[in-house]
Coordinates of C-alpha atoms in Angstrom, one line a residue:
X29 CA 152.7 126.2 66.6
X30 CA 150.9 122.8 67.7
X31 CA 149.8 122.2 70.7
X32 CA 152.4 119.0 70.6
X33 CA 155.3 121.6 70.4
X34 CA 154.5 123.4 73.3
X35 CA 154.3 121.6 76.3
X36 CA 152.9 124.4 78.6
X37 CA 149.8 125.3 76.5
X38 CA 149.4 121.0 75.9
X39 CA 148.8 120.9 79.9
X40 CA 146.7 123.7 80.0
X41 CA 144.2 122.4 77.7
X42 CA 144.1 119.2 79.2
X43 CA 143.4 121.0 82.3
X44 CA 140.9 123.0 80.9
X45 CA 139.7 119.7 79.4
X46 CA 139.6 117.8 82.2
X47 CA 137.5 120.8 83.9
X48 CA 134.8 121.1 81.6
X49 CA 134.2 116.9 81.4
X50 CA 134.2 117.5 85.4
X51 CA 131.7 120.4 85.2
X52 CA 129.6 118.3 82.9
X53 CA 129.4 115.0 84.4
X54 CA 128.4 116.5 88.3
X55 CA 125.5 118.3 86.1
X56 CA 124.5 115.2 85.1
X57 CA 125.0 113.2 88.1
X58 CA 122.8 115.9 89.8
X59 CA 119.9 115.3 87.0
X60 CA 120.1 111.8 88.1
X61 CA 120.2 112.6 91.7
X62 CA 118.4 115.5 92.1
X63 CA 117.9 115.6 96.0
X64 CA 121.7 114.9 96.7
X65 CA 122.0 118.3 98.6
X66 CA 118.7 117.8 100.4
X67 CA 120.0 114.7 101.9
X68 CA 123.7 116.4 102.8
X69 CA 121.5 118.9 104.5
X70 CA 119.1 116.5 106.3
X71 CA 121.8 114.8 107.2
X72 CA 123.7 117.8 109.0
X73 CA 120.0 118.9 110.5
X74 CA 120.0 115.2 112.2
X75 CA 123.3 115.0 113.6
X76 CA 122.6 118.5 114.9
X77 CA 119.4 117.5 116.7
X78 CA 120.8 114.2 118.1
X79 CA 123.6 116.5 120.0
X80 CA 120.9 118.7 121.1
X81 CA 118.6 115.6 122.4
X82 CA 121.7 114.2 124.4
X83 CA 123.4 117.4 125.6
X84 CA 120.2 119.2 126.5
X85 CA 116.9 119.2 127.8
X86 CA 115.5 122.4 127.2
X87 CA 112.9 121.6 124.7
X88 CA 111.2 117.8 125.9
X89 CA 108.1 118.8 124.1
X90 CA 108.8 117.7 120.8
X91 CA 109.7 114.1 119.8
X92 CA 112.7 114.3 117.2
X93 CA 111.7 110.8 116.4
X94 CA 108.0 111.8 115.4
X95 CA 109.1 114.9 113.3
X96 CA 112.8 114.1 112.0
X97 CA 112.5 113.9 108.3
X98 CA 113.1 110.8 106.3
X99 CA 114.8 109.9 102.8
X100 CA 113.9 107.7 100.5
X101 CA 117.4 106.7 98.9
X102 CA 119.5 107.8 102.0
X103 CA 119.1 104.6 103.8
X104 CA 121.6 105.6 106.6
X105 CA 119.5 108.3 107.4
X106 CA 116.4 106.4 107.2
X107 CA 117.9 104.1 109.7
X108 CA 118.5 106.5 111.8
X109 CA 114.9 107.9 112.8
X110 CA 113.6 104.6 112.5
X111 CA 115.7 103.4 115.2
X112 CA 115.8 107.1 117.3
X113 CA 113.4 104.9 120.2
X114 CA 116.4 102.4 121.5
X115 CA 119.3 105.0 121.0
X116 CA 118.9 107.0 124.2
X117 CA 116.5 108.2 126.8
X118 CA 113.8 109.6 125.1
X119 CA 111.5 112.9 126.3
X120 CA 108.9 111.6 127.7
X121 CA 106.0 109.1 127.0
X122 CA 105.9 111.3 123.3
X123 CA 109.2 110.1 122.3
X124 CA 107.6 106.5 121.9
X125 CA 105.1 107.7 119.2
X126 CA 106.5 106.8 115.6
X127 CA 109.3 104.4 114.3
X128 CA 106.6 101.5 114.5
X129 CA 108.0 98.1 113.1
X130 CA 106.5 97.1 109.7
X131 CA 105.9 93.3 109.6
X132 CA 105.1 90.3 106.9
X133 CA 101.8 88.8 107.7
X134 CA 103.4 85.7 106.7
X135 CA 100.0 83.1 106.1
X136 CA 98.7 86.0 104.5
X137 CA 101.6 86.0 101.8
X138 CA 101.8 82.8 101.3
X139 CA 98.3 82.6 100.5
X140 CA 98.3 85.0 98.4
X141 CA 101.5 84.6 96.6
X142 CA 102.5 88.7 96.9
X143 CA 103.8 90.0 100.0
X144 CA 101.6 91.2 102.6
X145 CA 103.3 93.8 104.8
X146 CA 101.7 95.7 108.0
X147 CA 102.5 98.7 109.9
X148 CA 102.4 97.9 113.3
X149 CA 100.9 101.0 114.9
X150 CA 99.5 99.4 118.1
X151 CA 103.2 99.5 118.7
X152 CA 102.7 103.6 119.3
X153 CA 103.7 104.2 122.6
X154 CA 101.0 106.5 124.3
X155 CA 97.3 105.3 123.0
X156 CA 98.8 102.3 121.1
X157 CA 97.4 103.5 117.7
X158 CA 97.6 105.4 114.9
X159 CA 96.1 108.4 116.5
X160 CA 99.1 109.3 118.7
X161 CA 100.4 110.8 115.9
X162 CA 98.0 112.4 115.4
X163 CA 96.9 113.5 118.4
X164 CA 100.4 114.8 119.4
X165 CA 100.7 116.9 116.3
X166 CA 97.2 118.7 117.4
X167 CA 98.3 119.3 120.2
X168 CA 101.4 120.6 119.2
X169 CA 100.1 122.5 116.0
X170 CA 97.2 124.4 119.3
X171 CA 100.5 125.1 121.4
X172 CA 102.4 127.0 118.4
X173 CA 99.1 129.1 117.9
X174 CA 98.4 129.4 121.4
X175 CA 95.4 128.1 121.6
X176 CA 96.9 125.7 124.7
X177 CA 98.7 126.5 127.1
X178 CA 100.5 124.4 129.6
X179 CA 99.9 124.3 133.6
X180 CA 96.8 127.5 132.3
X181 CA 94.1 124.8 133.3
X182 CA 93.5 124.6 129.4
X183 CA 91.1 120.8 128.6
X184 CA 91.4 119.0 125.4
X185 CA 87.7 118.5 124.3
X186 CA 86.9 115.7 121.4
X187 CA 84.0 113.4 119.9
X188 CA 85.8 110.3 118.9
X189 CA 84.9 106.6 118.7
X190 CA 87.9 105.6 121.3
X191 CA 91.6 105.6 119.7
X192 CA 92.0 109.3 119.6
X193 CA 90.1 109.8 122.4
X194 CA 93.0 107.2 124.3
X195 CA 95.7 109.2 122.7
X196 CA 95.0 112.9 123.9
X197 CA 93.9 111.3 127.2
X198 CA 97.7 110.0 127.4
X199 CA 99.1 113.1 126.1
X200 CA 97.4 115.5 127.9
X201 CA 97.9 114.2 131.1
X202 CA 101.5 114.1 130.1
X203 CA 101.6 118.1 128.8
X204 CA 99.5 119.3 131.8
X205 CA 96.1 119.2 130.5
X206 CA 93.1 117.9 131.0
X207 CA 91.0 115.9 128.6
X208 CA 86.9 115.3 127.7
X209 CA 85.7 113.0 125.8
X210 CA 82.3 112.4 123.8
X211 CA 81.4 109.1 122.2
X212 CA 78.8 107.0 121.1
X213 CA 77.5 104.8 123.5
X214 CA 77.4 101.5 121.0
X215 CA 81.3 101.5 121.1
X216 CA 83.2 99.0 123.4
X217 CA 82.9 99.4 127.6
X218 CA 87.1 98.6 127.5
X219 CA 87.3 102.3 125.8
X220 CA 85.8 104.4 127.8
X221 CA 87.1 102.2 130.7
X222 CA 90.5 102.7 129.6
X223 CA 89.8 106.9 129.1
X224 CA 88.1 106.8 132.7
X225 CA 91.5 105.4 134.3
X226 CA 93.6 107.3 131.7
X227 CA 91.7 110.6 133.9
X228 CA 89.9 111.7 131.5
X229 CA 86.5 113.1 131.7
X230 CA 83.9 110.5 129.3
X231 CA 80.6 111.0 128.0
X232 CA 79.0 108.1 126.4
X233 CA 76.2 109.6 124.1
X234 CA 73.1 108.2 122.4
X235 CA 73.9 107.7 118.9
X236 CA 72.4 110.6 116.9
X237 CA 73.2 112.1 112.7
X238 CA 76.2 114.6 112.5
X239 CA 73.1 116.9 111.6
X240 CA 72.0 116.6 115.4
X241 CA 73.6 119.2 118.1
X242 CA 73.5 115.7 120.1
X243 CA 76.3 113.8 117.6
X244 CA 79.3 113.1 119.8
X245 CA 81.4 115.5 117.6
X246 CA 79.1 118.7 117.8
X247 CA 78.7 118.0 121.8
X248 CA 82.3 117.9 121.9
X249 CA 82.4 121.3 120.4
X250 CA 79.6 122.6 122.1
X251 CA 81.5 121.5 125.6
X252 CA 84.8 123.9 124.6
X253 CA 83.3 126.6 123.4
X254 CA 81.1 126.6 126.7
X255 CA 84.0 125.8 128.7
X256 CA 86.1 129.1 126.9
X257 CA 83.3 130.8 127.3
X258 CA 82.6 130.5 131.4
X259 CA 84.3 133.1 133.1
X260 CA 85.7 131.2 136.3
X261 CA 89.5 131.3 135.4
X262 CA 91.5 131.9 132.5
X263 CA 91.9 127.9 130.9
X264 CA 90.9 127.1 127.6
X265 CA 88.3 124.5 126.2
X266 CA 89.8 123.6 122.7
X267 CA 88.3 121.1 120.2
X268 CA 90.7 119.2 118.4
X269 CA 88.2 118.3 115.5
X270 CA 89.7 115.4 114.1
X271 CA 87.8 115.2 111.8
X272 CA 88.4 118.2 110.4
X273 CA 91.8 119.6 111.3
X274 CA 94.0 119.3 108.4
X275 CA 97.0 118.5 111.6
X276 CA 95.9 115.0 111.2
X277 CA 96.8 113.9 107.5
X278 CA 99.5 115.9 108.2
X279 CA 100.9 114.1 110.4
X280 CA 100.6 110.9 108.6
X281 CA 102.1 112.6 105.2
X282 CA 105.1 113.6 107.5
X283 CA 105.3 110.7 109.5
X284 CA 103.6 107.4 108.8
X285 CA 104.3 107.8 105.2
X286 CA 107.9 108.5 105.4
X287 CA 108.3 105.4 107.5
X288 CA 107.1 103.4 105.3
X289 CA 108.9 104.7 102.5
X290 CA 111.6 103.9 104.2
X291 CA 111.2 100.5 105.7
X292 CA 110.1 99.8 102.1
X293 CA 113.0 100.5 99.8
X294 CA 111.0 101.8 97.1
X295 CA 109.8 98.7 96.5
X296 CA 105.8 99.2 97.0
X297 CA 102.8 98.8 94.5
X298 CA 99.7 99.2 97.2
X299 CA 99.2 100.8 100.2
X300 CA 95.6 99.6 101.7
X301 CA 93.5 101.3 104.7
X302 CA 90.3 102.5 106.1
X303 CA 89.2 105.4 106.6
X304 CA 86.8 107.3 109.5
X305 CA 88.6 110.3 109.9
X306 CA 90.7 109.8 106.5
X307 CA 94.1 111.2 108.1
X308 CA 95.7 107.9 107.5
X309 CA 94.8 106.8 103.9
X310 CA 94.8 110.9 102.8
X311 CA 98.1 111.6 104.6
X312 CA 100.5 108.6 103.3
X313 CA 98.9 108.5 99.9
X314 CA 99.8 112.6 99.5
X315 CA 103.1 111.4 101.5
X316 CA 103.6 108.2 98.4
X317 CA 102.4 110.1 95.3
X318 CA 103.6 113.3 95.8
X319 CA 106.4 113.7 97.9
X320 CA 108.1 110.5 97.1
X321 CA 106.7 110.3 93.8
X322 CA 105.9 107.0 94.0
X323 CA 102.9 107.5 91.4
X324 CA 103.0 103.5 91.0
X325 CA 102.0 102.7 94.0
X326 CA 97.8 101.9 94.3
X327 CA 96.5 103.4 96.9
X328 CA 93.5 101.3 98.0
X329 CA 90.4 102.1 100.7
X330 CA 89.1 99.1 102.6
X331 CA 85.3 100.1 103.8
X332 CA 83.6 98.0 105.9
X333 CA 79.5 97.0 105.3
X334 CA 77.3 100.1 105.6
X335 CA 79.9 103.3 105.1
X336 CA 79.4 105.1 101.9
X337 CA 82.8 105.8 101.1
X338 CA 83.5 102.8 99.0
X339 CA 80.8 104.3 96.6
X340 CA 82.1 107.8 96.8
X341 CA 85.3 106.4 95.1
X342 CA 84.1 103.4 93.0
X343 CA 81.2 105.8 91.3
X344 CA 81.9 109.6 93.2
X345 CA 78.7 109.4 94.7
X346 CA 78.1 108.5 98.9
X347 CA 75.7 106.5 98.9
X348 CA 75.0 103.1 101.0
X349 CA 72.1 101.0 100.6
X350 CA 71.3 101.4 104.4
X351 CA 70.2 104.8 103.2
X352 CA 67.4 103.7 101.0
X353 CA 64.3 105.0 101.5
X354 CA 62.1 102.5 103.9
X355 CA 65.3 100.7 105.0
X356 CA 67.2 103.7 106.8
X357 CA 68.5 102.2 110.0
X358 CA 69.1 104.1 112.9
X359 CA 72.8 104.6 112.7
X360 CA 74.0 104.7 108.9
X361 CA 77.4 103.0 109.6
X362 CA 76.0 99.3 110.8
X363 CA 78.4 97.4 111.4
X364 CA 80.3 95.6 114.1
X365 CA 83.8 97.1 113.0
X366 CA 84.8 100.4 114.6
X367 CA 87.1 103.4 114.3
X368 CA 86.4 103.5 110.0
X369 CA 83.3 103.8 107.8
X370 CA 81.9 107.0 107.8
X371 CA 79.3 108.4 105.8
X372 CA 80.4 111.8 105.1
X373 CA 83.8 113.4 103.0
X374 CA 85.5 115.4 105.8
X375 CA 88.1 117.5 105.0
X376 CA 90.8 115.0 106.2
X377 CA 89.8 112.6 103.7
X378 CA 88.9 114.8 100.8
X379 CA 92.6 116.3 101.2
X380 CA 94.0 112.8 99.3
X381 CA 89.9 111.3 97.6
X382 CA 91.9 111.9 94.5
X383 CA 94.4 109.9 95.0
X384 CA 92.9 106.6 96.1
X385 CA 92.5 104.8 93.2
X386 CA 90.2 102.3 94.1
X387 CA 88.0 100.6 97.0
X388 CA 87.3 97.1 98.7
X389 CA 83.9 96.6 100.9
X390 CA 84.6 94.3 103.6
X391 CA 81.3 92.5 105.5
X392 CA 81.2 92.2 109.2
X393 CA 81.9 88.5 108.5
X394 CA 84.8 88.9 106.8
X395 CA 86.4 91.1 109.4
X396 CA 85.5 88.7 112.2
X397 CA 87.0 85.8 110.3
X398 CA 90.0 87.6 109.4
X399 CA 90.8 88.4 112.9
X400 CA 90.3 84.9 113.8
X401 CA 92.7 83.9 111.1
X402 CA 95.5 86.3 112.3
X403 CA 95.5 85.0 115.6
X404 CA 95.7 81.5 114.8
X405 CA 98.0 81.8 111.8
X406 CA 100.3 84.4 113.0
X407 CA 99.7 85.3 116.6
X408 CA 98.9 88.4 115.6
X409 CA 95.8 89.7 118.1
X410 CA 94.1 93.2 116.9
X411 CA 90.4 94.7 116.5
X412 CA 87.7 95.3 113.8
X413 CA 89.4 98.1 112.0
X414 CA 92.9 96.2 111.5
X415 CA 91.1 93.2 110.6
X416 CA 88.8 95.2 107.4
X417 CA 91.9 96.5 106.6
X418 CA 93.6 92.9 106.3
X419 CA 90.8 91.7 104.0
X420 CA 91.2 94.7 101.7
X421 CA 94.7 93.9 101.8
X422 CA 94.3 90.3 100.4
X423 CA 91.4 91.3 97.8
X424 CA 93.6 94.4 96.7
X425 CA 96.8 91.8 96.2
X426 CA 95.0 89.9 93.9
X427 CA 94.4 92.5 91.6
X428 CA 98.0 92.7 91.0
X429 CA 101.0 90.4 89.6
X430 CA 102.1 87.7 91.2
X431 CA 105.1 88.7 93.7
X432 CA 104.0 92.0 94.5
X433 CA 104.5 93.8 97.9
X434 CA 101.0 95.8 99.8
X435 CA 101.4 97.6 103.2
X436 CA 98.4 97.8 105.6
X437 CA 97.7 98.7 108.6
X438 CA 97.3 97.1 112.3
X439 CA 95.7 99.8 114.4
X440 CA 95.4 99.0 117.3
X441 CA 94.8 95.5 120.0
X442 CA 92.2 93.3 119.9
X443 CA 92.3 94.2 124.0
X444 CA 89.9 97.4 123.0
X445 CA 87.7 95.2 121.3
X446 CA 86.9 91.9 123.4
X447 CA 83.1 93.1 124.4
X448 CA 82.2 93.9 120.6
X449 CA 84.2 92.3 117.9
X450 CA 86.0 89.3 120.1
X451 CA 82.4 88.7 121.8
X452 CA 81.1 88.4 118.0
X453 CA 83.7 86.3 116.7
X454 CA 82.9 83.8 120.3
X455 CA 79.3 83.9 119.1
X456 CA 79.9 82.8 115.5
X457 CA 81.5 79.5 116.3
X458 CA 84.7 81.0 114.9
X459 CA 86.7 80.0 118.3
X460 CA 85.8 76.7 118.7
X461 CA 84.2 75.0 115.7
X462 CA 87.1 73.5 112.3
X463 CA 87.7 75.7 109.9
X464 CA 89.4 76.1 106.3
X465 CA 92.8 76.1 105.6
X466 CA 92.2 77.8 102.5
X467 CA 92.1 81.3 103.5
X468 CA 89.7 82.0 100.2
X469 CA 86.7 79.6 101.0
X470 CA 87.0 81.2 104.6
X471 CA 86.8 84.9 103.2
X472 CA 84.3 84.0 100.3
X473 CA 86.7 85.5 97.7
X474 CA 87.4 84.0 94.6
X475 CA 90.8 82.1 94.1
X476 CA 93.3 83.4 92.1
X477 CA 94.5 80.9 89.4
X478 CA 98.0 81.6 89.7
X479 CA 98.3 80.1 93.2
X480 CA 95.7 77.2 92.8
X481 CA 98.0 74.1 93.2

């Protein structure tokens, strides 16, 4: 008997039928969406934590805009923790670290003829930089293991060049700690200034090698473990070793680099920034390549005059020529720009050196040129570090086609850097005497042909 002639066994294959193309075609659909139950999940996770943060205040430590996670294709849910910072009343000073804007440098872009795009993270709401991030996830990662403890007496010790410094100044005053700070005594007076009213404790230090128990970083050390080791009461020195701590790129691979995933739409072929500590460039370049699989995307270091890291990754070896035998200078890194240029691999930035896949050496002049330019052009006022890595944005754009998009960085306010960098820029005419249009003749760097009119 056919299947025709029988209409009961007719509807059961075609149920059966209908089944099994049903069965198949969600297996596909799951091979061409293969995080569809992560994002149901992260989804539930959010809406869960947002009815915590508005019916409770139990745990105001932890900033759900900092740490909630962020999707790539789920653009409702991307929305959502960008824009956590207006929704309600956030916990505390933390809650306005994260969800930083990202802008077009529009003279920039039309220069170039690709889209120049900039995370704003002077917009960070405690040191106003990218080091609130990182600076609260140290904290927080030391809390977790125990190694601070709140209203115990516990001080935040750390050898830093300013911006972090700033950052666990605001934080710890805000956690109920106290903070130290050690730093070179070349770096801008509005710094330390700033960490003096911020309450935290400052020592400006001679310059010295990182081999010297007088480098800011080892005194910095040196001052916590003293400061465990005194028996007067039972607080806590702890060293937050930026440098080192693998809590920084962390907190840019779960952070910064989401963001800007995010803000991005997938659409992204370079992501360009300096490096001192190497959290930043290491954290959203193992954040781009690896959990978002953007494997595309460039990842680009901008290095200003006198660091050795643009040679570690054009030709694997650090070397600068201030190191040359007869022309060693007494601080390897000279230059006017601060906060990047290094000449050592910490472990921050060895966790992504594989991953960058090229480098751009930006001179002093450059930087203080570029600075210039932003303020004029754009009204965009910042320091040395955002201006190097505006340049290597612009030089890193023209090695790609016409149309393309490149996110940078603006770190942090030209405000920290009026005495040094702003002073420089006064001194070199830049403020007063005519200038190009042509933002190539001004930088030195070759025109593209594709834009020449």
């Amino acid at each position: 008997m056919s299947l025709r002639e029988h209409p009961r066994a007719y509807g059961t294959a075609a149920v059966a039928i209908a089944f099994t193309a049903g069965v198949l075609v969600t297996l596909g659909f799951k091979d061409l969406y293969p995080d569809l139950e992560g994002r149901y999940q992260q989804k539930r996770r959010w809406a869960q934590r947002n009815r915590r943060n508005s019916n409770s205040n139990k745990d105001n430590r932890r900033s759900s805009i900092f740490w909630g996670p962020v999707s790539l294709e789920d653009h409702e849910t991307a929305e959502n923790a960008l824009n956590l910072r207006s929704s309600g009343i956030q916990p505390g000073i933390e809650g306005c670290i994260g969800g930083t804007p990202l802008l077009e440098i529009h003279s920039l872009s039309e220069a170039t003829g690709r889209t120049i795009l900039a995370k704003a993270e002077f917009l960070n709401g405690a040191g106003n930089s990218p080091k609130d991030r990182v600076a609260l996830h140290m904290i927080q990662v030391a809390e977790a293991e125990g190694l601070l403890v709140p209203g115990r007496g516990d001080t935040i010790y750390e050898g830093t060049v300013g911006s972090t410094g700033i950052s666990i100044a605001a934080l710890a005053r805000a956690k109920g700690y106290r903070a130290h700070i050690c730093m070179p005594d070349d770096q801008s007076l509005e710094k330390s200034d700033l960490l003096h009213h911020l309450g935290a404790t400052v020592e400006r230090v001679p310059v010295a090698p990182i081999a010297s128990p007088e480098h800011f970083v080892n005194l910095a050390r040196q001052r916590a473990a003293e400061h465990t080791a005194s028996q007067e009461d039972e607080s806590r020195g702890f060293f937050a070793d930026q440098f080192e701590n693998p809590a920084n790129y962390q907190a840019h691979q779960a952070t910064t680099g989401p963001e800007i995933v995010a803000q991005i739409n997938g659409r992204l072929d370079a992501f360009v920034a300096g490096a001192g500590t190497g959290g930043t460039i290491a954290g959203v370049a193992r954040h781009l390549k690896g959990d978002a699989k953007l494997s595309n995307v460039r990842v680009v270091l901008a290095d200003p005059q006198g660091s050795g890291l643009y040679n570690k990754v054009r030709h694997g070896v650090m070397y600068s020529p201030t190191e040359k035998e007869g022309t060693r200078r007494r601080q390897q890194v000279d230059s006017i720009v601060e906060g990047v240029g290094i000449n050592r691999v910490t472990e921050n930035f060895e966790a992504g050196r594989d991953l960058i896949d090229d480098a751009v050496k930006v001179t002093d002049e450059q930087a203080c040129k570029m600075a210039r330019w932003l303020v004029e052009h754009d009204g965009i006022f910042v320091g040395s570090s955002s201006a190097v890595n505006c340049v290597g944005a612009v030089v890193a754009a023209m090695a790609l086609p016409k149309g393309s998009r490149v996110v940078t960085v603006l770190c942090d306010s030209g405000t920290r850097h009026l005495s040094k960098l702003w002073k420089k820029i006064g001194d070199m005419g830049l403020e007063d005497e005519p200038k190009p249009d042509d933002l190539f003749t001004l930088l030195s760097i070759e025109q593209p042909k594709d834009i020449i009119t």
